[in-house]
């Protein structure tokens, strides 16, 4: 289950405004440091912290035979 947008925003903001390390932010919010790093990277690249849609984006091979 993805983290809420609210939590993602708080984590990214804590890192950006806190002048602290990724590890300290991870400890503060009790998440993995890689999670903090991925949120920061996502915000820098996309300007958004929206979670990606779940599921497989590749259509099923059986889709053509649906009807």
Short mmCIF file of C-alpha atoms in Angstrom, two decimals:
data_model
loop_
_atom_site.label_atom_id
_atom_site.label_comp_id
_atom_site.label_asym_id
_atom_site.label_seq_id
_atom_site.Cartn_x
_atom_site.Cartn_y
_atom_site.Cartn_z
CA UNK A 1 0.00 0.00 0.00
CA UNK A 2 1.47 3.37 -0.97
CA UNK A 3 2.08 6.08 1.61
CA UNK A 4 -0.51 8.87 1.69
CA UNK A 5 0.15 12.08 -0.17
CA UNK A 6 0.04 13.94 3.14
CA UNK A 7 2.83 11.82 4.62
CA UNK A 8 4.90 12.03 1.43
CA UNK A 9 4.60 15.83 1.54
CA UNK A 10 5.61 16.00 5.19
CA UNK A 11 8.66 13.79 4.60
CA UNK A 12 9.85 15.75 1.57
CA UNK A 13 9.28 19.08 3.32
CA UNK A 14 11.13 17.94 6.45
CA UNK A 15 14.15 17.08 4.33
CA UNK A 16 14.05 20.20 2.17
CA UNK A 17 13.47 22.72 4.95
CA UNK A 18 15.13 20.95 7.85
CA UNK A 19 18.68 20.99 6.50
CA UNK A 20 19.07 17.49 7.85
CA UNK A 21 20.08 14.10 6.54
CA UNK A 22 17.90 11.52 4.85
CA UNK A 23 18.61 9.11 7.70
CA UNK A 24 17.39 11.55 10.35
CA UNK A 25 14.20 12.25 8.41
CA UNK A 26 13.68 8.50 8.00
CA UNK A 27 14.07 7.98 11.75
CA UNK A 28 11.70 10.86 12.49
CA UNK A 29 8.93 9.40 10.33
CA UNK A 30 9.84 5.74 10.98
CA UNK A 31 10.36 4.86 7.31
CA UNK A 32 13.26 3.40 5.37
CA UNK A 33 15.92 5.90 4.21
CA UNK A 34 15.42 4.61 0.66
CA UNK A 35 11.78 5.68 0.91
CA UNK A 36 12.81 9.22 1.83
CA UNK A 37 15.33 9.30 -1.01
CA UNK A 38 12.75 8.06 -3.51
CA UNK A 39 10.24 10.74 -2.44
CA UNK A 40 12.87 13.45 -2.82
CA UNK A 41 13.89 12.14 -6.24
CA UNK A 42 10.26 11.89 -7.35
CA UNK A 43 9.55 15.47 -6.30
CA UNK A 44 12.64 16.79 -8.09
CA UNK A 45 11.84 14.92 -11.30
CA UNK A 46 8.07 15.33 -11.49
CA UNK A 47 7.27 18.25 -9.13
CA UNK A 48 4.67 15.92 -7.60
CA UNK A 49 4.54 13.29 -4.88
CA UNK A 50 1.46 11.49 -6.17
CA UNK A 51 1.80 7.71 -5.89
CA UNK A 52 1.90 5.74 -9.12
CA UNK A 53 -1.16 3.77 -10.07
CA UNK A 54 -1.09 0.19 -8.83
CA UNK A 55 -1.30 -2.70 -11.19
CA UNK A 56 0.29 -3.93 -14.35
CA UNK A 57 0.16 -1.38 -17.19
CA UNK A 58 0.54 -4.12 -19.80
CA UNK A 59 -2.79 -5.32 -21.19
CA UNK A 60 -3.62 -8.99 -20.98
CA UNK A 61 -3.08 -11.19 -24.02
CA UNK A 62 -6.69 -12.25 -23.62
CA UNK A 63 -7.99 -8.67 -23.91
CA UNK A 64 -8.53 -9.14 -27.68
CA UNK A 65 -10.89 -12.05 -26.95
CA UNK A 66 -12.90 -10.25 -24.27
CA UNK A 67 -16.14 -10.20 -26.22
#
